[in-house]
Short mmCIF file of C-alpha atoms and ligand atoms in Angstrom, two decimals:
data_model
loop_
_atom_site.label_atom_id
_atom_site.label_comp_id
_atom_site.label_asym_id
_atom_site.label_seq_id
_atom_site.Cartn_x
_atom_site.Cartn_y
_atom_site.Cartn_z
CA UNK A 1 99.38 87.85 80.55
CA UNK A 2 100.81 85.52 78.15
CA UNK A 3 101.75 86.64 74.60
CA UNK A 4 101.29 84.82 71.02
CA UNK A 5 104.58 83.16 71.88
CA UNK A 6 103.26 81.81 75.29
CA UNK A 7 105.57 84.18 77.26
CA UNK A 8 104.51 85.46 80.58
CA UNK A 9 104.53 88.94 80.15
CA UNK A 10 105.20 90.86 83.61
CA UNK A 11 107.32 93.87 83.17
CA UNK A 12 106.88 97.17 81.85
CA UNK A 13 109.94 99.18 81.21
CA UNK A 14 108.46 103.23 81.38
CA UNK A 15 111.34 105.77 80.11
CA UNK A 16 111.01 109.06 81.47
CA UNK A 17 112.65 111.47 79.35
CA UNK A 18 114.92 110.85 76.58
CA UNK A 19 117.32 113.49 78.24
CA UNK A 20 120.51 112.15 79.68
CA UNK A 21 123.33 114.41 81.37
CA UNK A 22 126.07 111.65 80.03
CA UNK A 23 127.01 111.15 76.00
CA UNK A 24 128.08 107.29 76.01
CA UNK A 25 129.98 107.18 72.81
CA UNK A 26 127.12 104.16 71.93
CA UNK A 27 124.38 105.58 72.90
CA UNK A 28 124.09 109.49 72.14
CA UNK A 29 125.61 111.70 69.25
CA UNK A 30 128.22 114.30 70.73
CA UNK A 31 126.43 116.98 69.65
CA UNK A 32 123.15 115.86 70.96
CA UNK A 33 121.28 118.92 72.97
CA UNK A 34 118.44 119.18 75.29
CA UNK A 35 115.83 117.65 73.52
CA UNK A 36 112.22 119.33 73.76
CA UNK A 37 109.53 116.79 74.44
CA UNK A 38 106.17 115.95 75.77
CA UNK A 39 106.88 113.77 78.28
CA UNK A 40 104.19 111.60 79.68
CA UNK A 41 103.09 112.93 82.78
CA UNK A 42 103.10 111.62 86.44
CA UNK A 43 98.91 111.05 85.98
CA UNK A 44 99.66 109.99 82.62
CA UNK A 45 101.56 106.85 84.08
CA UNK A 46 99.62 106.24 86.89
CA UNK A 47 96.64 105.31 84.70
CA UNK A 48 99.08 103.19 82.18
CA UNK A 49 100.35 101.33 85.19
CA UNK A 50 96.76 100.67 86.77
CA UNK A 51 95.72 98.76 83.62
CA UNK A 52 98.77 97.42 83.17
CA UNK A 53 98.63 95.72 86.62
CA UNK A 54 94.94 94.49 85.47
CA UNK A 55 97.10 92.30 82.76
CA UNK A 56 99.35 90.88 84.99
CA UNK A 57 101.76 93.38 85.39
CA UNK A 58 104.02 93.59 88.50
CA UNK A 59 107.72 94.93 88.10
CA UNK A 60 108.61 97.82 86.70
CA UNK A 61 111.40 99.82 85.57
CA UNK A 62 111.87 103.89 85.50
CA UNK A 63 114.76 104.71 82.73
CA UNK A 64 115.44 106.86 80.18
CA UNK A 65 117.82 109.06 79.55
CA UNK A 66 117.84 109.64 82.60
CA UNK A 67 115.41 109.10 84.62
CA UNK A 68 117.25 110.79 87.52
CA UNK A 69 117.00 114.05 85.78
CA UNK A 70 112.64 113.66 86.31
CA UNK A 71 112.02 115.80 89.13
CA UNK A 72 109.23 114.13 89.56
CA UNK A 73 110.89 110.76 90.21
CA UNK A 74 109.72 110.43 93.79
CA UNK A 75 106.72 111.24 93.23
CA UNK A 76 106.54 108.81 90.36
CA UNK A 77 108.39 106.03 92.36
CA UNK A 78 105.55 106.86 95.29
CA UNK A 79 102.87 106.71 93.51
CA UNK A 80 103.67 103.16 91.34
CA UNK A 81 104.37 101.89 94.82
CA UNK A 82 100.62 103.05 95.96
CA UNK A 83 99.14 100.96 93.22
CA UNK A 84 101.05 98.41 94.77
CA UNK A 85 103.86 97.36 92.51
CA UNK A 86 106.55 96.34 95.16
CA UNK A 87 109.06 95.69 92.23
CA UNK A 88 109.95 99.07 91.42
CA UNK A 89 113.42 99.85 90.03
CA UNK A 90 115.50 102.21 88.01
CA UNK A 91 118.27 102.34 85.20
CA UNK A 92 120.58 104.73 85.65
CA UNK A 93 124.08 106.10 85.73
CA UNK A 94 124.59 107.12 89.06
CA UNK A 95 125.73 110.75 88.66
CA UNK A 96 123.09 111.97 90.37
CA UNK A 97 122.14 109.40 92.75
CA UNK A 98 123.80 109.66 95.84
CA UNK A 99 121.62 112.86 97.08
CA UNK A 100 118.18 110.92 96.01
CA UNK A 101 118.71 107.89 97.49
CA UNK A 102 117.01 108.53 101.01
CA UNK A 103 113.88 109.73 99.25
CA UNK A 104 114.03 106.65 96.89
CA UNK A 105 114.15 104.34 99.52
CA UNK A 106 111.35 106.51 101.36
CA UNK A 107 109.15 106.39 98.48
CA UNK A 108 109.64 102.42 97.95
CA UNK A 109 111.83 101.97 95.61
CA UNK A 110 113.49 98.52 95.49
CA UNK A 111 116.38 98.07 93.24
CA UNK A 112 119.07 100.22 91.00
CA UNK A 113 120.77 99.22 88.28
CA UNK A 114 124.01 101.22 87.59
CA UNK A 115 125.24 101.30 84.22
CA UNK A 116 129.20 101.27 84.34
CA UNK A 117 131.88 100.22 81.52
CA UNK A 118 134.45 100.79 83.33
CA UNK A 119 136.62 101.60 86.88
CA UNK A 120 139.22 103.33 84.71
CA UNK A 121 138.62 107.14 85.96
CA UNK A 122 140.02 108.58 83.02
CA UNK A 123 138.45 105.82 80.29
CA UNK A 124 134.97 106.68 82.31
CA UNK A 125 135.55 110.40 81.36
CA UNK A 126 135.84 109.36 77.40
CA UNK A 127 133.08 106.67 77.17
CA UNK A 128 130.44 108.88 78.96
CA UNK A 129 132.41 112.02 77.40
CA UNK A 130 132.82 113.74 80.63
CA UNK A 131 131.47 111.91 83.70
CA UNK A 132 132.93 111.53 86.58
CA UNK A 133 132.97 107.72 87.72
CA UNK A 134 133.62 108.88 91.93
CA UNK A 135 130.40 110.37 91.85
CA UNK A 136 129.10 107.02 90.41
CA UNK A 137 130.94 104.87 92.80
CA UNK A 138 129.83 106.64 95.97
CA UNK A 139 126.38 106.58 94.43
CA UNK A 140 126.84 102.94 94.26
CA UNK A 141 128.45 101.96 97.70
CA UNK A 142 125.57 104.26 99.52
CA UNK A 143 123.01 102.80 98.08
CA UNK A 144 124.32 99.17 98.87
CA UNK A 145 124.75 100.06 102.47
CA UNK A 146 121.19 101.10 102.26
CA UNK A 147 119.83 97.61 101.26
CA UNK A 148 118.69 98.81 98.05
CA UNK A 149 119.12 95.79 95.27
CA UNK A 150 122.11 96.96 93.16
CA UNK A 151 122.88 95.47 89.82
CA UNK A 152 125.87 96.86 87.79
CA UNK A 153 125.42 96.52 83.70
CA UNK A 154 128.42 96.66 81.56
CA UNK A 155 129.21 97.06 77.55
CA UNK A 156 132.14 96.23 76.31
CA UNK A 157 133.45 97.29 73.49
CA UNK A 158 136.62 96.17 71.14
CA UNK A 159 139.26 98.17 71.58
CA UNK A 160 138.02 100.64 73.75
CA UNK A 161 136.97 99.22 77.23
CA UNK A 162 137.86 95.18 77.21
CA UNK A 163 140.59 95.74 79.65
CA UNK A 164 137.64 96.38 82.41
CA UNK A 165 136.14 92.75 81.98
CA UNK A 166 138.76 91.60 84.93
CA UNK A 167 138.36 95.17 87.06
CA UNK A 168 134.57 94.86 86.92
CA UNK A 169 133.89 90.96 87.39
CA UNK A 170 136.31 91.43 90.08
CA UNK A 171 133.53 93.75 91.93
CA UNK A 172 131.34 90.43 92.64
CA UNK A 173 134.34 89.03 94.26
CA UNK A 174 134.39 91.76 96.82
CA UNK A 175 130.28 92.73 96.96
CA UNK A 176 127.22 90.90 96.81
CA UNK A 177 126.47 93.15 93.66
CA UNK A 178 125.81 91.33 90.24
CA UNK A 179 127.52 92.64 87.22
CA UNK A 180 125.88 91.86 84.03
CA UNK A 181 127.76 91.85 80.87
CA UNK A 182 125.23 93.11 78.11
CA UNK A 183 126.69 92.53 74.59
CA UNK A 184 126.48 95.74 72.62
CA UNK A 185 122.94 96.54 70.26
CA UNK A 186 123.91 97.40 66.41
CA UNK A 187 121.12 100.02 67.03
CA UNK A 188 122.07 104.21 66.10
CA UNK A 189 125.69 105.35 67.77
CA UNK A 190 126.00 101.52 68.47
CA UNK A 191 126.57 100.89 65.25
CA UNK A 192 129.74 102.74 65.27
CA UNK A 193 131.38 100.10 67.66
CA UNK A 194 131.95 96.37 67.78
CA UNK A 195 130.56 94.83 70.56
CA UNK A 196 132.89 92.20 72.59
CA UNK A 197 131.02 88.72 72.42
CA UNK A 198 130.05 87.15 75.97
CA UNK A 199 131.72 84.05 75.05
CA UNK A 200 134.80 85.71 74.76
CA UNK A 201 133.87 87.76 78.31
CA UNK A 202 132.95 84.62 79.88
CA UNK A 203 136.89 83.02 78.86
CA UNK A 204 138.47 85.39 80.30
CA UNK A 205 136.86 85.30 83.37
CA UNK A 206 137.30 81.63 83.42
CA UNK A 207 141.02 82.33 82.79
CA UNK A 208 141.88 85.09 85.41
CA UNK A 209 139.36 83.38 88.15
CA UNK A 210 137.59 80.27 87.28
CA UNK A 211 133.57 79.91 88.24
CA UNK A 212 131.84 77.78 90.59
CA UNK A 213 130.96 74.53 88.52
CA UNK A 214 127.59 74.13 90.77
CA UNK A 215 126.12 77.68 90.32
CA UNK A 216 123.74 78.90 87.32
CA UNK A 217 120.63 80.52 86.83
CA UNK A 218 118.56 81.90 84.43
CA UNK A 219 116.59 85.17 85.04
CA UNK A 220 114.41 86.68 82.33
CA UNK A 221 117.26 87.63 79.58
CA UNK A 222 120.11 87.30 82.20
CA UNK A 223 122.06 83.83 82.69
CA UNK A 224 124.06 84.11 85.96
CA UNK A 225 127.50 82.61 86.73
CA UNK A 226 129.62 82.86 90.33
CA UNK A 227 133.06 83.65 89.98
CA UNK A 228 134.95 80.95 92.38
CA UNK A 229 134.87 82.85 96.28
CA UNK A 230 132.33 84.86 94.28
CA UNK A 231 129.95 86.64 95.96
CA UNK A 232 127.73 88.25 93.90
CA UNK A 233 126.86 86.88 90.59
CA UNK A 234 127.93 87.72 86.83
CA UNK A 235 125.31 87.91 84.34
CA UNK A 236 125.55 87.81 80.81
CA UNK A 237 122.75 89.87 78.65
CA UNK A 238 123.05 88.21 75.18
CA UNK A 239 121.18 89.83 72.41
CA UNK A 240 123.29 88.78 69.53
CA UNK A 241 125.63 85.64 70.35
CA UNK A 242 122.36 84.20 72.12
CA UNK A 243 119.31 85.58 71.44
CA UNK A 244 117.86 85.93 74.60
CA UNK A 245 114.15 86.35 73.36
CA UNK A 246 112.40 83.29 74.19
CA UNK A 247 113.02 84.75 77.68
CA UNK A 248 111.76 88.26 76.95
CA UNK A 249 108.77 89.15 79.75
CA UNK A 250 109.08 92.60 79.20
CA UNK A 251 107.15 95.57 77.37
CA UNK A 252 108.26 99.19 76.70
CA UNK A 253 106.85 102.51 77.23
CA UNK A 254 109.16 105.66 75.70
CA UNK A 255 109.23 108.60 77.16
CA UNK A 256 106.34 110.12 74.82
CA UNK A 257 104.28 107.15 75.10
CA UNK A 258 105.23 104.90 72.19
CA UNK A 259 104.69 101.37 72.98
CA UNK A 260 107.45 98.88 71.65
CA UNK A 261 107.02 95.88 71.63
CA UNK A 262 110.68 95.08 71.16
CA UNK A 263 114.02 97.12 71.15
CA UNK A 264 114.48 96.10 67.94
CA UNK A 265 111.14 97.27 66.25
CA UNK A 266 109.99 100.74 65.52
CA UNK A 267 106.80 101.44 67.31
CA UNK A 268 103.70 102.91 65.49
CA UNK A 269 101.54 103.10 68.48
CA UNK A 270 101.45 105.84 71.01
CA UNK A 271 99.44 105.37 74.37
CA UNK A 272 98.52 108.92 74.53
CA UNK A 273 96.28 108.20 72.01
CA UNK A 274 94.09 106.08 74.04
CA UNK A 275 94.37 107.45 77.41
CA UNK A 276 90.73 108.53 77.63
CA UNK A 277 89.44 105.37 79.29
CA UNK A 278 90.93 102.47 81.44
CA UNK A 279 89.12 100.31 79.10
CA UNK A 280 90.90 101.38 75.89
CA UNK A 281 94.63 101.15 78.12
CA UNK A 282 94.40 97.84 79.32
CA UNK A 283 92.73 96.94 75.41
CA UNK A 284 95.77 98.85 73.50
CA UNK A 285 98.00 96.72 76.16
CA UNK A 286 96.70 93.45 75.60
CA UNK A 287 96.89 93.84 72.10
CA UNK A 288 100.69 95.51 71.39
CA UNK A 289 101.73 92.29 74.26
CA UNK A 290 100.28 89.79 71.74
CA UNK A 291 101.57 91.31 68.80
CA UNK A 292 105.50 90.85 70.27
CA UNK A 293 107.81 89.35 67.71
CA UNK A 294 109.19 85.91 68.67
CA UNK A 295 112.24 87.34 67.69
CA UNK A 296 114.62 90.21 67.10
CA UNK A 297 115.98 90.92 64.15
CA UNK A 298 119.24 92.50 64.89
CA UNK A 299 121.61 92.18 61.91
CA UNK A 300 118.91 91.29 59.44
CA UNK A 301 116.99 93.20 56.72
CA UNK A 302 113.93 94.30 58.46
CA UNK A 303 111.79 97.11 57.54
CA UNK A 304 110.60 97.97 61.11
CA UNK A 305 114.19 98.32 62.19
CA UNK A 306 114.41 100.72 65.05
CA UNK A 307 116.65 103.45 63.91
CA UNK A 308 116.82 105.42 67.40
CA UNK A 309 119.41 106.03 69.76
CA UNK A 310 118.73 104.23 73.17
CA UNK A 311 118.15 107.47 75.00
CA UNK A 312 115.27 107.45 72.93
CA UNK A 313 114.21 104.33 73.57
CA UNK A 314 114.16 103.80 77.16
CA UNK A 315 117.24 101.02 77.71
N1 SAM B 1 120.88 106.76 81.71
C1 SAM B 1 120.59 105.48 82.25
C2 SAM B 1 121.82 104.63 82.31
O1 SAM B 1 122.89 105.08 81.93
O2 SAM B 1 121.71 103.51 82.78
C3 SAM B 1 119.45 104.72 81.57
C4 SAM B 1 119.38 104.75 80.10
S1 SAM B 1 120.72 103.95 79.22
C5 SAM B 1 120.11 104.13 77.56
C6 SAM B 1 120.40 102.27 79.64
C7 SAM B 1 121.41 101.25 79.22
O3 SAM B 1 121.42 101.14 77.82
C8 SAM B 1 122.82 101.54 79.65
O4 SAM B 1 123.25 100.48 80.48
C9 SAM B 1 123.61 101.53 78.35
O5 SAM B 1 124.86 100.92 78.50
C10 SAM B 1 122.71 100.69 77.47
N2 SAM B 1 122.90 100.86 76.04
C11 SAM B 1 122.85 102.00 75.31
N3 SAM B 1 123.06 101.74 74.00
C12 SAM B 1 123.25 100.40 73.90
C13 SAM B 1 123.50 99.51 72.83
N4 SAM B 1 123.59 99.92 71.56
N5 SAM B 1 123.62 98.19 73.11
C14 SAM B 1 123.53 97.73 74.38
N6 SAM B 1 123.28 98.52 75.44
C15 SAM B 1 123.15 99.84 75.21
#
């Protein structure tokens, strides 16, 4: 459906737990611990995405956290499929994604996106406090060989990971994979770090490699490059040099059913609260889709400033 702004509104993000088994240094406080929560539930889902379909819904996303850590991501994955949503895809880092990704692909899953700030083994280890990027990679270069869609998103951060711009861009050179450059959210541990502008990504690429003058596209929030002999493409997420939101299609589900109509917004409606007919869903839907901002306020004085990590969230 379209939204007060006229924007076609045809993708539901749905986190699945706000647990994560990485720390990014933006995204989660050190000491964070499990976190206790009542997550929505497979049936729980099911009957948000059936009226969510009835509104024009067809892609989806599965994050989190990490949504890897759900063990009832097949299931989940199976079921949105049987609904039949054929754009089904997940956020995630990779750790655990090499042994899943037969059952993904059984269960219909189409695409992955990887989040990865770096190739720099030991740099990996301090933004994600502790991960190990192999695991990622092999993740990565499995799933590829399996067909699956594979995007790779990237945050770069001043003085901490901007010597990766050339390392990662250098990936679409080699793979038809896409690497998006997403430019850092002043939103909780975010705050702590200054983002790296995508004009300033997008020079330096020019410098070390040049880009195809005929080649650009725009894809909901994503404007897409080729790196000259590239392959796959590089995308640029711009939040804050470029607000991205006249291009927004998307609405968010957390993990315990808030529904936010913008990453930049705190929510004050949760879905759980009207799951007790298909009637008041799709209603709750239609409404929280029309009530999206036009615009984020990152940076400004808002009241309804989301004060939450991203874990919590659903990124
Ligand atoms: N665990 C999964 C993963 O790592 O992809 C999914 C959840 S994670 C919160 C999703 C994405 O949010 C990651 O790509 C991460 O880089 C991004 N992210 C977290 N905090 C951010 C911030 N303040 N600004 C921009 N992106 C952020």
């Amino acid at each position: 459906m379209k939204d007060n702004s006229g924007r076609e509104i045809n993708y539901l993000r749905i986190s699945l737990t706000k647990n994560c088994n990485l720390k990014c240094i933006y995204c989660l406080p050190e000491k964070t611990e499990h976190i206790e929560e009542e997550e929505l539930s497979l049936e729980e889902i099911l009957k948000i995405v059936k009226n969510a379909i009835k509104l024009g819904i067809n892609k989806i996303r599965l994050t989190g956290g990490e949504p890897l850590l759900r063990k009832d991501l097949i299931e989940i994955v199976k079921e949105i499929k049987f609904l039949g949503i054929d754009e089904i895809y997940i956020t995630t880092n990779g750790i655990l994604l090499e042994e899943k990704l037969e059952d993904l692909k059984k269960a219909g899953l189409k695409g992955i996106n990887i989040s990865l700030d770096t190739l720099e083994k030991e740099l990996f280890k301090k933004i994600t406090r502790g991960g190990n990027l192999d695991k990622v990679i092999s993740g990565l270069l499995k799933a590829k060989g399996m067909g699956f869609e594979i995007k790779i998103n990237s945050v770069i951060m001043k003085g901490i990971n901007e010597n990766s711009i050339i390392d990662l861009g250098e990936i679409t050179k080699k793979y038809n994979i896409d690497v998006r450059f997403i430019e850092l959210m002043p939103m909780g541990e975010g705050k702590k770090y200054k983002g790296i502008n995508n004009k300033e990504i997008y020079k330096n690429l020019e410098e070390i490699y040049g880009f195809q003058k005929d080649f650009f596209q725009i894809k909901g929030v994503s404007e897409y490059y080729k790196l000259v002999d590239g392959k796959g493409k590089i995308g640029f997420i711009s939040p804050i040099n470029n607000c991205f939101c006249e291009n927004c299609n998307k609405i968010r589900i957390t993990s315990t059913g808030e529904i936010k109509r913008c990453l930049n917004m705190k929510s004050n409606i949760n879905i759980k609260d009207y799951l007790k007919s298909d009637e008041e869903i799709e209603n709750i839907l239609k409404i929280e889709i029309n009530k999206k901002p036009e615009k984020h306020l990152f940076g400004k004085e808002n009241i309804d400033e989301e004060r939450k990590n991203m874990n919590e969230i659903g990124g």
